[in-house]
């Protein structure tokens, strides 16, 4: 079953056409990595999927899920790293968009705690967010995103700024969510090898070349060979 379908999608800023005639579909249970050089339109596509920017042509359609049920992990900014709140407050804030209520009820609180537990950071709930390591902060933001996500999790370069250990742990968490919780994942990635290792589908955006399809097909392409210096698997 398709959760997201993009058909003949074009997106542009004034006269700068960033995405042109892009078509792809994400099925329930997919783990899609979006890769491509800087400026190829990865973040712009995310904005379209999240409904923050309208297509200039074509369509982006979610099916069986509303935009409020999409969990989103944005790229971390310096400001976010110093956010003055406790871990549980940060995670709880992920429930607001979904319920449209001003105050948290016991269901929201249970959900926040369950997601902290799921990510192995229950013991951090009363800690100050800004005092955590980068890897712990990313887990907290992921727990926050999971408060909204019922079926689809969208992430923008979730491992940027993380050390190799925290990066490997985050990939493991995402793989687990995908396999055991059947969470559909769409993630922007700058790390082509990890993308290939972790996802079942790849969307490679570029100025000239675009690939969309299964990972096992992607690794047979010239574009993958060029990107990895001839290291065909
Ligand atoms: P990526 O995420 O792949 O690096 P982006 O989607 O951020 O690429 O950007 C794609 C192109 O759109 C770039 O040429 C960028 O300069 C341009 N762009 C991005 N955001 C804006 C904006 N708010 N206004 C105008 N141009 C933008």
Coordinates of N, CA and C and ligand atoms in Angstrom, one line a residue:
X1 N 0.8 -1.2 0.0 CA 0.0 0.0 0.0 C 0.9 1.2 0.0
X2 N 0.6 2.2 -0.9 CA 1.4 3.4 -1.0 C 1.0 4.4 0.2
X3 N 2.0 5.0 0.8 CA 1.7 6.0 1.9 C 1.8 7.4 1.3
X4 N 2.8 7.5 0.3 CA 3.1 8.8 -0.3 C 3.3 8.6 -1.8
X5 N 2.7 9.4 -2.5 CA 2.9 9.4 -4.0 C 3.2 10.8 -4.5
X6 N 4.4 10.9 -5.2 CA 4.7 12.1 -5.8 C 4.6 11.9 -7.3
X7 N 3.9 12.7 -8.0 CA 3.7 12.5 -9.4 C 4.0 13.8 -10.2
X8 N 5.0 13.6 -11.1 CA 5.4 14.7 -12.0 C 5.6 16.0 -11.2
X9 N 6.3 15.8 -10.1 CA 6.5 16.9 -9.2 C 7.6 17.9 -9.6
X10 N 7.2 19.2 -9.6 CA 8.2 20.2 -9.8 C 8.1 21.2 -8.6
X11 N 9.2 21.7 -8.1 CA 9.2 22.6 -7.0 C 10.2 23.7 -7.4
X12 N 9.9 25.0 -7.1 CA 10.8 26.1 -7.5 C 10.7 27.2 -6.5
X13 N 11.7 28.0 -6.5 CA 11.8 29.3 -5.7 C 11.8 30.4 -6.8
X14 N 10.8 31.2 -6.9 CA 10.7 32.2 -7.9 C 11.1 31.6 -9.2
X15 N 12.2 32.0 -9.8 CA 12.5 31.4 -11.2 C 13.5 30.3 -11.1
X16 N 13.9 29.8 -9.9 CA 14.8 28.8 -9.8 C 14.1 27.4 -9.6
X17 N 14.1 26.7 -10.7 CA 13.4 25.4 -10.7 C 14.3 24.3 -10.1
X18 N 13.9 23.8 -8.9 CA 14.8 22.9 -8.1 C 14.5 21.5 -8.5
X19 N 13.3 21.1 -8.4 CA 12.9 19.7 -8.8 C 12.1 19.8 -10.0
X20 N 12.3 18.8 -10.9 CA 11.6 18.9 -12.2 C 11.0 17.5 -12.6
X21 N 9.7 17.4 -12.6 CA 9.1 16.2 -13.1 C 9.5 14.9 -12.4
X22 N 9.5 15.0 -11.1 CA 9.9 13.9 -10.3 C 8.7 13.0 -9.9
X23 N 8.8 11.7 -10.1 CA 7.7 10.8 -9.7 C 8.3 9.6 -8.9
X24 N 7.7 9.4 -7.8 CA 8.1 8.2 -7.0 C 7.0 7.9 -6.0
X25 N 7.0 6.7 -5.5 CA 5.9 6.3 -4.5 C 6.6 5.6 -3.3
X26 N 6.2 5.9 -2.1 CA 6.7 5.2 -0.9 C 5.7 4.3 -0.4
X27 N 6.0 3.0 -0.3 CA 5.0 2.1 0.3 C 5.2 1.9 1.8
X28 N 4.1 1.5 2.4 CA 4.1 1.3 3.8 C 5.2 0.3 4.2
X29 N 6.1 0.6 5.1 CA 7.2 -0.3 5.5 C 8.5 0.0 4.8
X30 N 8.5 0.9 3.8 CA 9.7 1.3 3.1 C 10.7 2.0 4.0
X31 N 11.9 1.9 3.7 CA 13.0 2.8 4.3 C 13.7 3.4 3.2
X32 N 13.3 4.7 2.9 CA 13.8 5.4 1.7 C 14.9 6.4 2.1
X33 N 16.0 6.3 1.5 CA 17.1 7.3 1.7 C 17.1 8.2 0.5
X34 N 17.1 9.5 0.8 CA 17.2 10.5 -0.3 C 18.6 11.1 -0.3
X35 N 19.4 10.9 -1.4 CA 20.7 11.3 -1.4 C 20.9 12.3 -2.6
X36 N 22.1 12.9 -2.6 CA 22.4 13.8 -3.7 C 23.2 15.0 -3.3
X37 N 23.9 15.6 -4.2 CA 24.8 16.7 -3.9 C 24.1 17.8 -3.2
X38 N 24.9 18.7 -2.6 CA 24.3 19.9 -2.0 C 23.6 20.7 -3.1
X39 N 22.4 21.2 -2.8 CA 21.7 22.1 -3.7 C 20.8 21.3 -4.7
X40 N 20.8 19.9 -4.5 CA 20.0 19.1 -5.5 C 18.5 19.1 -5.2
X41 N 18.1 19.7 -4.0 CA 16.7 19.8 -3.7 C 16.2 18.9 -2.7
X42 N 17.1 18.2 -1.9 CA 16.6 17.3 -0.9 C 15.7 17.9 0.2
X43 N 16.2 19.1 0.7 CA 15.4 19.8 1.7 C 14.1 20.3 1.2
X44 N 14.2 20.8 -0.1 CA 13.0 21.3 -0.7 C 12.0 20.2 -0.9
X45 N 12.4 19.0 -1.2 CA 11.4 17.9 -1.3 C 10.8 17.6 0.1
X46 N 11.7 17.7 1.1 CA 11.1 17.5 2.5 C 10.0 18.5 2.8
X47 N 10.3 19.8 2.4 CA 9.3 20.8 2.7 C 8.0 20.5 2.0
X48 N 8.1 20.0 0.8 CA 6.9 19.6 0.0 C 6.2 18.5 0.7
X49 N 6.9 17.4 1.2 CA 6.3 16.3 1.8 C 5.6 16.7 3.1
X50 N 6.2 17.7 3.8 CA 5.6 18.1 5.1 C 4.5 19.2 4.9
X51 N 4.3 19.6 3.7 CA 3.3 20.5 3.4 C 3.7 22.0 3.7
X52 N 5.0 22.2 3.8 CA 5.5 23.6 4.1 C 5.7 24.4 2.9
X53 N 5.7 23.7 1.8 CA 5.9 24.4 0.5 C 5.1 23.7 -0.6
X54 N 4.4 24.5 -1.5 CA 3.6 23.9 -2.5 C 4.3 23.6 -3.8
X55 N 4.0 22.5 -4.4 CA 4.6 22.2 -5.7 C 4.3 23.3 -6.7
X56 N 5.2 23.6 -7.7 CA 4.9 24.5 -8.8 C 4.2 23.7 -9.9
X57 N 4.4 22.4 -9.9 CA 3.6 21.5 -10.8 C 3.6 20.1 -10.2
X58 N 2.6 19.3 -10.6 CA 2.5 18.0 -10.1 C 1.9 17.9 -8.7
X59 N 1.9 16.7 -8.2 CA 1.3 16.5 -6.9 C 2.1 15.7 -5.9
X60 N 1.8 15.9 -4.6 CA 2.4 15.1 -3.5 C 1.2 14.7 -2.7
X61 N 0.9 13.4 -2.7 CA -0.3 12.9 -2.0 C 0.1 11.9 -0.9
X62 N -0.5 12.1 0.3 CA -0.3 11.2 1.4 C -1.6 10.3 1.3
X63 N -1.5 9.0 1.6 CA -2.7 8.2 1.6 C -2.8 7.4 2.9
X64 N -4.0 7.5 3.5 CA -4.2 6.7 4.7 C -3.6 7.4 5.9
X65 N -3.1 8.6 5.8 CA -2.4 9.2 6.9 C -2.5 10.8 6.7
X66 N -2.7 11.5 7.8 CA -2.8 13.0 7.6 C -1.4 13.6 7.9
X67 N -1.2 14.8 7.5 CA 0.1 15.4 7.7 C 0.5 15.5 9.2
X68 N -0.5 15.6 10.0 CA -0.2 15.8 11.5 C 0.3 14.4 12.1
X69 N 0.1 13.4 11.3 CA 0.6 12.1 11.8 C 2.0 11.7 11.3
X70 N 2.6 12.7 10.6 CA 3.9 12.5 10.1 C 4.9 13.0 11.2
X71 N 5.8 12.1 11.6 CA 6.8 12.5 12.6 C 8.0 13.1 11.9
X72 N 8.4 14.2 12.3 CA 9.5 14.9 11.6 C 10.7 15.2 12.5
X73 N 11.9 14.8 12.1 CA 13.1 15.2 12.8 C 13.9 16.1 11.9
X74 N 13.8 17.4 12.3 CA 14.5 18.4 11.4 C 16.0 18.3 11.6
X75 N 16.8 19.0 10.8 CA 18.2 19.1 11.0 C 18.4 19.9 12.3
X76 N 19.4 19.5 13.1 CA 19.6 20.2 14.3 C 20.3 21.5 14.0
X77 N 19.9 22.6 14.8 CA 20.5 23.9 14.6 C 21.2 24.2 16.0
X78 N 22.1 25.2 15.9 CA 22.8 25.6 17.1 C 21.8 26.0 18.2
X79 N 20.8 26.7 17.8 CA 19.8 27.2 18.8 C 19.1 26.0 19.5
X80 N 18.7 25.0 18.7 CA 18.1 23.8 19.3 C 19.0 23.1 20.3
X81 N 20.3 23.1 20.1 CA 21.2 22.4 21.0 C 21.2 23.1 22.4
X82 N 20.8 24.3 22.5 CA 20.8 25.0 23.8 C 19.4 25.2 24.3
X83 N 18.5 24.5 23.8 CA 17.1 24.7 24.1 C 16.9 24.5 25.6
X84 N 16.3 25.5 26.3 CA 16.2 25.4 27.8 C 15.0 24.7 28.3
X85 N 15.0 23.4 28.2 CA 13.8 22.6 28.7 C 14.3 21.3 29.2
X86 N 13.5 20.6 29.9 CA 13.8 19.2 30.3 C 13.5 18.3 29.2
X87 N 14.1 17.1 29.2 CA 13.9 16.1 28.2 C 12.5 15.8 28.0
X88 N 11.8 15.5 29.1 CA 10.4 15.1 29.0 C 9.5 16.3 28.4
X89 N 9.9 17.5 28.7 CA 9.1 18.6 28.1 C 9.3 18.7 26.6
X90 N 10.6 18.4 26.2 CA 10.9 18.4 24.7 C 10.1 17.3 24.0
X91 N 10.1 16.2 24.6 CA 9.4 15.0 24.0 C 7.8 15.3 24.0
X92 N 7.3 15.8 25.1 CA 5.9 16.1 25.2 C 5.4 17.1 24.1
X93 N 6.3 18.0 23.8 CA 5.9 19.0 22.8 C 5.6 18.4 21.5
X94 N 6.1 17.2 21.2 CA 5.7 16.5 20.0 C 4.3 16.0 19.9
X95 N 3.6 16.0 21.1 CA 2.2 15.5 21.1 C 1.2 16.7 20.7
X96 N 1.7 17.9 20.8 CA 0.8 19.1 20.7 C 0.1 19.2 19.3
X97 N 1.0 19.1 18.3 CA 0.4 19.2 16.9 C -0.7 18.2 16.6
X98 N -0.5 17.0 17.2 CA -1.4 16.0 16.9 C -2.8 16.2 17.6
X99 N -2.8 16.6 18.9 CA -4.0 16.6 19.6 C -4.7 18.0 19.5
X100 N -3.9 19.0 19.1 CA -4.4 20.4 19.0 C -4.9 20.9 20.3
X101 N -4.5 20.3 21.4 CA -4.9 20.8 22.7 C -3.7 21.7 23.3
X102 N -4.1 22.5 24.3 CA -3.0 23.3 24.9 C -2.3 22.6 26.0
X103 N -3.0 21.7 26.6 CA -2.4 21.0 27.8 C -2.2 19.5 27.5
X104 N -1.2 19.0 28.2 CA -0.9 17.5 28.0 C -1.8 16.7 28.9
X105 N -2.4 15.7 28.4 CA -3.2 14.8 29.3 C -2.4 13.5 29.6
X106 N -3.0 12.6 30.4 CA -2.2 11.5 30.8 C -1.8 10.6 29.6
X107 N -2.6 10.6 28.6 CA -2.3 9.8 27.4 C -1.0 10.3 26.7
X108 N -0.9 11.7 26.6 CA 0.3 12.3 26.0 C 1.5 11.9 26.9
X109 N 1.3 12.0 28.2 CA 2.5 11.8 29.1 C 3.0 10.3 29.0
X110 N 2.0 9.4 28.9 CA 2.3 8.0 28.7 C 3.1 7.8 27.4
X111 N 2.5 8.4 26.4 CA 3.1 8.3 25.1 C 4.6 8.8 25.0
X112 N 4.8 9.9 25.7 CA 6.1 10.5 25.7 C 7.1 9.6 26.5
X113 N 6.6 9.0 27.6 CA 7.5 8.1 28.4 C 7.7 6.8 27.6
X114 N 6.7 6.3 26.9 CA 6.9 5.1 26.2 C 7.9 5.3 25.1
X115 N 7.9 6.5 24.4 CA 8.9 6.7 23.4 C 10.3 6.9 23.9
X116 N 10.4 7.5 25.1 CA 11.7 7.6 25.7 C 12.3 6.2 26.0
X117 N 11.4 5.3 26.5 CA 11.7 4.0 26.8 C 12.2 3.2 25.6
X118 N 11.4 3.4 24.5 CA 11.6 2.7 23.2 C 13.1 3.0 22.7
X119 N 13.5 4.3 23.0 CA 14.8 4.7 22.5 C 15.9 4.5 23.6
X120 N 15.5 3.9 24.7 CA 16.5 3.6 25.7 C 17.0 4.8 26.5
X121 N 16.2 5.8 26.6 CA 16.7 7.0 27.3 C 15.7 7.5 28.4
X122 N 14.9 6.5 28.9 CA 13.9 6.8 30.0 C 14.6 7.5 31.2
X123 N 15.8 7.1 31.5 CA 16.5 7.6 32.7 C 16.9 9.1 32.5
X124 N 16.8 9.6 31.3 CA 17.2 11.0 31.1 C 16.0 12.0 31.2
X125 N 14.8 11.5 31.5 CA 13.6 12.3 31.3 C 13.6 13.6 32.1
X126 N 14.2 13.7 33.2 CA 14.2 14.9 34.0 C 15.5 15.7 33.8
X127 N 16.4 15.3 33.0 CA 17.6 16.0 32.7 C 17.4 17.2 31.8
X128 N 18.3 18.2 31.9 CA 18.2 19.3 31.0 C 18.7 19.0 29.6
X129 N 17.8 19.3 28.6 CA 18.1 18.9 27.3 C 19.5 19.4 26.8
X130 N 19.8 20.7 27.2 CA 21.0 21.3 26.6 C 22.3 20.7 27.2
X131 N 22.2 19.9 28.3 CA 23.3 19.3 28.9 C 23.6 17.9 28.3
X132 N 22.8 17.4 27.4 CA 23.0 16.1 26.9 C 24.1 16.1 25.7
X133 N 24.6 14.9 25.4 CA 25.5 14.8 24.3 C 24.7 14.9 23.0
X134 N 25.4 15.1 21.9 CA 24.7 15.2 20.6 C 23.9 14.0 20.3
X135 N 24.4 12.8 20.6 CA 23.7 11.5 20.3 C 22.4 11.4 21.1
X136 N 22.6 11.8 22.4 CA 21.4 11.8 23.3 C 20.3 12.8 22.9
X137 N 20.8 14.0 22.5 CA 19.8 15.0 22.0 C 19.1 14.5 20.8
X138 N 19.8 13.8 19.9 CA 19.1 13.3 18.7 C 18.1 12.2 19.1
X139 N 18.4 11.4 20.1 CA 17.4 10.4 20.5 C 16.2 11.1 21.1
X140 N 16.4 12.2 21.8 CA 15.3 12.9 22.4 C 14.4 13.5 21.3
X141 N 15.0 14.0 20.3 CA 14.2 14.6 19.2 C 13.5 13.5 18.4
X142 N 14.1 12.4 18.4 CA 13.5 11.2 17.7 C 12.3 10.8 18.5
X143 N 12.4 10.7 19.8 CA 11.3 10.4 20.7 C 10.2 11.4 20.5
X144 N 10.5 12.6 20.4 CA 9.5 13.7 20.1 C 8.8 13.5 18.8
X145 N 9.6 13.2 17.8 CA 9.0 12.9 16.5 C 8.0 11.7 16.5
X146 N 8.4 10.7 17.3 CA 7.6 9.5 17.4 C 6.2 9.8 18.0
X147 N 6.2 10.8 18.8 CA 4.9 11.2 19.5 C 3.9 11.6 18.4
X148 N 4.3 12.1 17.3 CA 3.4 12.4 16.2 C 3.3 11.2 15.2
X149 N 4.4 10.5 15.0 CA 4.4 9.5 13.9 C 3.6 8.3 14.2
X150 N 2.6 8.0 13.5 CA 1.9 6.8 13.6 C 2.4 5.8 12.6
X151 N 2.7 6.3 11.4 CA 3.1 5.4 10.4 C 4.4 5.8 9.6
X152 N 4.6 7.2 9.6 CA 5.6 7.7 8.8 C 6.5 8.7 9.5
X153 N 7.8 8.4 9.4 CA 8.8 9.2 10.1 C 9.7 9.9 9.0
X154 N 9.8 11.2 9.0 CA 10.6 11.9 8.0 C 11.8 12.6 8.7
X155 N 13.0 12.3 8.2 CA 14.2 12.9 8.9 C 15.1 13.6 7.9
X156 N 15.7 14.7 8.4 CA 16.6 15.5 7.5 C 18.0 15.4 8.1
X157 N 18.8 14.6 7.5 CA 20.2 14.4 7.9 C 20.3 14.1 9.4
X158 N 19.7 13.1 9.9 CA 19.7 12.9 11.4 C 21.0 12.6 12.0
X159 N 22.0 12.2 11.2 CA 23.3 11.9 11.9 C 24.3 13.0 11.7
X160 N 23.9 14.1 11.1 CA 25.0 15.2 10.9 C 25.4 15.7 12.3
X161 N 26.7 15.8 12.5 CA 27.2 16.3 13.7 C 27.4 15.3 14.8
X162 N 27.0 14.0 14.5 CA 27.2 13.0 15.5 C 28.5 12.2 15.3
X163 N 29.1 11.7 16.4 CA 30.3 11.0 16.3 C 30.0 9.6 15.7
X164 N 31.0 8.8 15.3 CA 30.7 7.5 14.6 C 29.9 6.5 15.5
X165 N 30.1 6.5 16.8 CA 29.3 5.6 17.7 C 27.9 6.0 17.7
X166 N 27.6 7.3 18.0 CA 26.3 7.8 18.0 C 25.6 7.6 16.7
X167 N 26.3 7.8 15.6 CA 25.8 7.6 14.2 C 25.3 6.2 14.1
X168 N 26.2 5.2 14.4 CA 25.8 3.8 14.3 C 24.6 3.5 15.1
X169 N 24.5 4.0 16.3 CA 23.4 3.8 17.2 C 22.1 4.3 16.6
X170 N 22.2 5.5 16.0 CA 21.0 6.1 15.5 C 20.5 5.3 14.3
X171 N 21.4 4.8 13.4 CA 21.0 4.0 12.3 C 20.4 2.7 12.8
X172 N 20.9 2.1 13.9 CA 20.4 0.9 14.5 C 18.9 1.1 15.0
X173 N 18.7 2.3 15.6 CA 17.4 2.6 16.1 C 16.4 2.7 14.9
X174 N 16.8 3.4 13.9 CA 15.9 3.6 12.7 C 15.6 2.2 12.1
X175 N 16.6 1.4 12.0 CA 16.4 0.0 11.4 C 15.4 -0.7 12.2
X176 N 15.6 -0.6 13.6 CA 14.7 -1.3 14.5 C 13.2 -0.8 14.4
X177 N 13.1 0.5 14.3 CA 11.8 1.1 14.2 C 11.1 0.6 12.9
X178 N 11.9 0.5 11.8 CA 11.4 0.1 10.5 C 11.0 -1.4 10.6
X179 N 11.9 -2.2 11.2 CA 11.6 -3.6 11.1 C 10.5 -4.1 12.2
X180 N 10.7 -3.6 13.4 CA 9.8 -4.1 14.5 C 8.5 -3.3 14.6
X181 N 8.6 -2.0 14.4 CA 7.4 -1.2 14.6 C 6.7 -1.0 13.2
X182 N 7.3 -1.5 12.2 CA 6.8 -1.3 10.8 C 6.6 0.2 10.5
X183 N 7.5 1.0 11.0 CA 7.5 2.4 10.7 C 8.1 2.7 9.4
X184 N 7.4 3.4 8.5 CA 7.9 3.8 7.2 C 8.9 5.0 7.5
X185 N 10.0 4.9 6.8 CA 11.0 6.0 7.1 C 11.5 6.6 5.8
X186 N 11.5 8.0 5.8 CA 12.0 8.7 4.7 C 13.1 9.6 5.3
X187 N 14.4 9.4 4.8 CA 15.4 10.2 5.4 C 16.3 10.8 4.4
X188 N 16.7 12.0 4.6 CA 17.8 12.6 3.8 C 19.1 12.2 4.4
X189 N 20.0 11.8 3.5 CA 21.3 11.3 4.0 C 22.4 11.9 3.2
X190 N 23.5 12.2 3.8 CA 24.7 12.7 3.1 C 25.7 11.5 3.0
X191 N 25.4 10.4 3.6 CA 26.3 9.3 3.7 C 25.8 8.1 2.8
X192 N 26.3 8.1 1.6 CA 25.8 7.1 0.6 C 25.9 5.7 1.1
X193 N 27.0 5.3 1.7 CA 27.3 3.9 2.1 C 26.3 3.5 3.2
X194 N 26.0 4.4 4.2 CA 25.0 4.0 5.2 C 23.6 3.9 4.6
X195 N 23.4 4.8 3.6 CA 22.1 4.8 3.0 C 21.9 3.5 2.3
X196 N 22.9 3.0 1.6 CA 22.8 1.8 0.8 C 22.7 0.6 1.8
X197 N 23.4 0.7 3.0 CA 23.4 -0.4 3.9 C 22.0 -0.5 4.7
X198 N 21.4 0.6 4.8 CA 20.2 0.6 5.7 C 18.8 0.6 5.0
X199 N 18.8 1.2 3.8 CA 17.4 1.4 3.2 C 17.1 0.4 2.1
X200 N 15.8 0.2 1.9 CA 15.4 -0.7 0.8 C 15.2 0.0 -0.5
X201 N 15.1 1.4 -0.4 CA 14.9 2.2 -1.6 C 15.8 3.4 -1.5
X202 N 16.2 3.9 -2.7 CA 17.0 5.1 -2.8 C 16.4 6.0 -3.8
X203 N 16.4 7.3 -3.4 CA 16.1 8.4 -4.4 C 17.3 9.2 -4.4
X204 N 18.0 9.2 -5.6 CA 19.2 10.0 -5.8 C 18.8 11.2 -6.6
X205 N 18.9 12.4 -6.0 CA 18.6 13.6 -6.8 C 19.9 14.3 -7.3
X206 N 19.9 14.8 -8.5 CA 21.1 15.5 -9.0 C 20.7 16.5 -10.0
X207 N 21.6 17.3 -10.5 CA 21.2 18.3 -11.5 C 20.8 17.6 -12.8
X208 N 21.5 16.6 -13.2 CA 21.2 15.9 -14.4 C 20.5 14.5 -14.1
X209 N 21.1 13.7 -13.2 CA 20.7 12.4 -13.0 C 19.7 12.2 -11.8
X210 N 18.7 11.4 -12.0 CA 17.9 11.1 -10.9 C 17.6 9.6 -10.9
X211 N 17.8 9.0 -9.8 CA 17.5 7.5 -9.7 C 16.4 7.4 -8.6
X212 N 15.5 6.5 -8.9 CA 14.6 6.1 -7.9 C 14.3 4.6 -8.0
X213 N 14.5 3.9 -7.0 CA 14.2 2.4 -7.1 C 14.8 1.7 -5.9
X214 N 14.8 0.4 -6.0 CA 15.3 -0.5 -4.9 C 16.8 -0.3 -4.8
X215 N 17.3 -0.5 -3.6 CA 18.7 -0.4 -3.3 C 19.6 -1.3 -4.1
X216 N 19.1 -2.6 -4.3 CA 19.9 -3.5 -5.1 C 20.0 -3.1 -6.5
X217 N 19.1 -2.4 -7.0 CA 19.2 -1.8 -8.4 C 20.1 -0.6 -8.4
X218 N 20.0 0.2 -7.4 CA 20.8 1.4 -7.3 C 22.3 1.1 -7.3
X219 N 22.7 0.0 -6.6 CA 24.2 -0.2 -6.5 C 24.7 -0.8 -7.8
X220 N 23.9 -1.1 -8.8 CA 24.4 -1.5 -10.1 C 24.5 -0.4 -11.1
X221 N 24.1 0.8 -10.7 CA 24.1 2.0 -11.6 C 25.5 2.6 -11.7
X222 N 25.7 3.3 -12.8 CA 26.9 4.1 -13.0 C 27.0 5.2 -12.0
X223 N 25.9 5.8 -11.6 CA 25.9 6.9 -10.7 C 26.4 6.5 -9.3
X224 N 26.0 5.3 -8.9 CA 26.6 4.8 -7.6 C 28.1 4.5 -7.7
X225 N 28.5 3.9 -8.9 CA 29.9 3.6 -9.1 C 30.7 4.9 -9.0
X226 N 30.2 5.9 -9.7 CA 30.9 7.2 -9.7 C 31.0 7.8 -8.3
X227 N 29.9 7.7 -7.5 CA 29.8 8.3 -6.2 C 30.8 7.6 -5.2
X228 N 31.0 6.3 -5.4 CA 31.8 5.6 -4.5 C 33.2 5.2 -5.0
X229 N 33.6 5.9 -6.1 CA 34.9 5.7 -6.6 C 35.1 4.3 -7.2
X230 N 34.1 3.8 -7.8 CA 34.2 2.5 -8.5 C 34.1 1.3 -7.6
X231 N 33.6 1.5 -6.4 CA 33.5 0.3 -5.5 C 32.1 -0.3 -5.6
X232 N 31.9 -1.0 -6.8 CA 30.6 -1.7 -7.0 C 30.5 -2.9 -6.0
X233 N 29.4 -3.1 -5.5 CA 29.2 -4.3 -4.6 C 28.5 -5.4 -5.3
Ligands
LIG1 P1 19.8 20.3 -0.6 O1 18.9 20.0 0.6 O2 19.8 19.1 -1.6 O3 21.1 20.8 -0.3 P2 18.0 22.5 -1.1 O4 16.6 21.9 -1.3 O5 18.3 23.1 0.2 O6 19.1 21.4 -1.5 O7 18.2 23.6 -2.2 C1 18.0 23.4 -3.6 C2 18.2 24.7 -4.3 O8 17.2 25.7 -3.9 C3 19.5 25.4 -4.0 O9 20.0 26.0 -5.3 C4 19.2 26.5 -3.1 O10 20.1 27.6 -3.2 C5 17.8 26.9 -3.4 N1 17.0 27.3 -2.3 C6 16.8 26.6 -1.1 N2 16.0 27.3 -0.3 C7 15.7 28.5 -0.9 C8 14.9 29.6 -0.5 N3 14.3 29.7 0.6 N4 14.8 30.6 -1.5 C9 15.4 30.5 -2.7 N5 16.2 29.5 -3.1 C10 16.4 28.5 -2.2

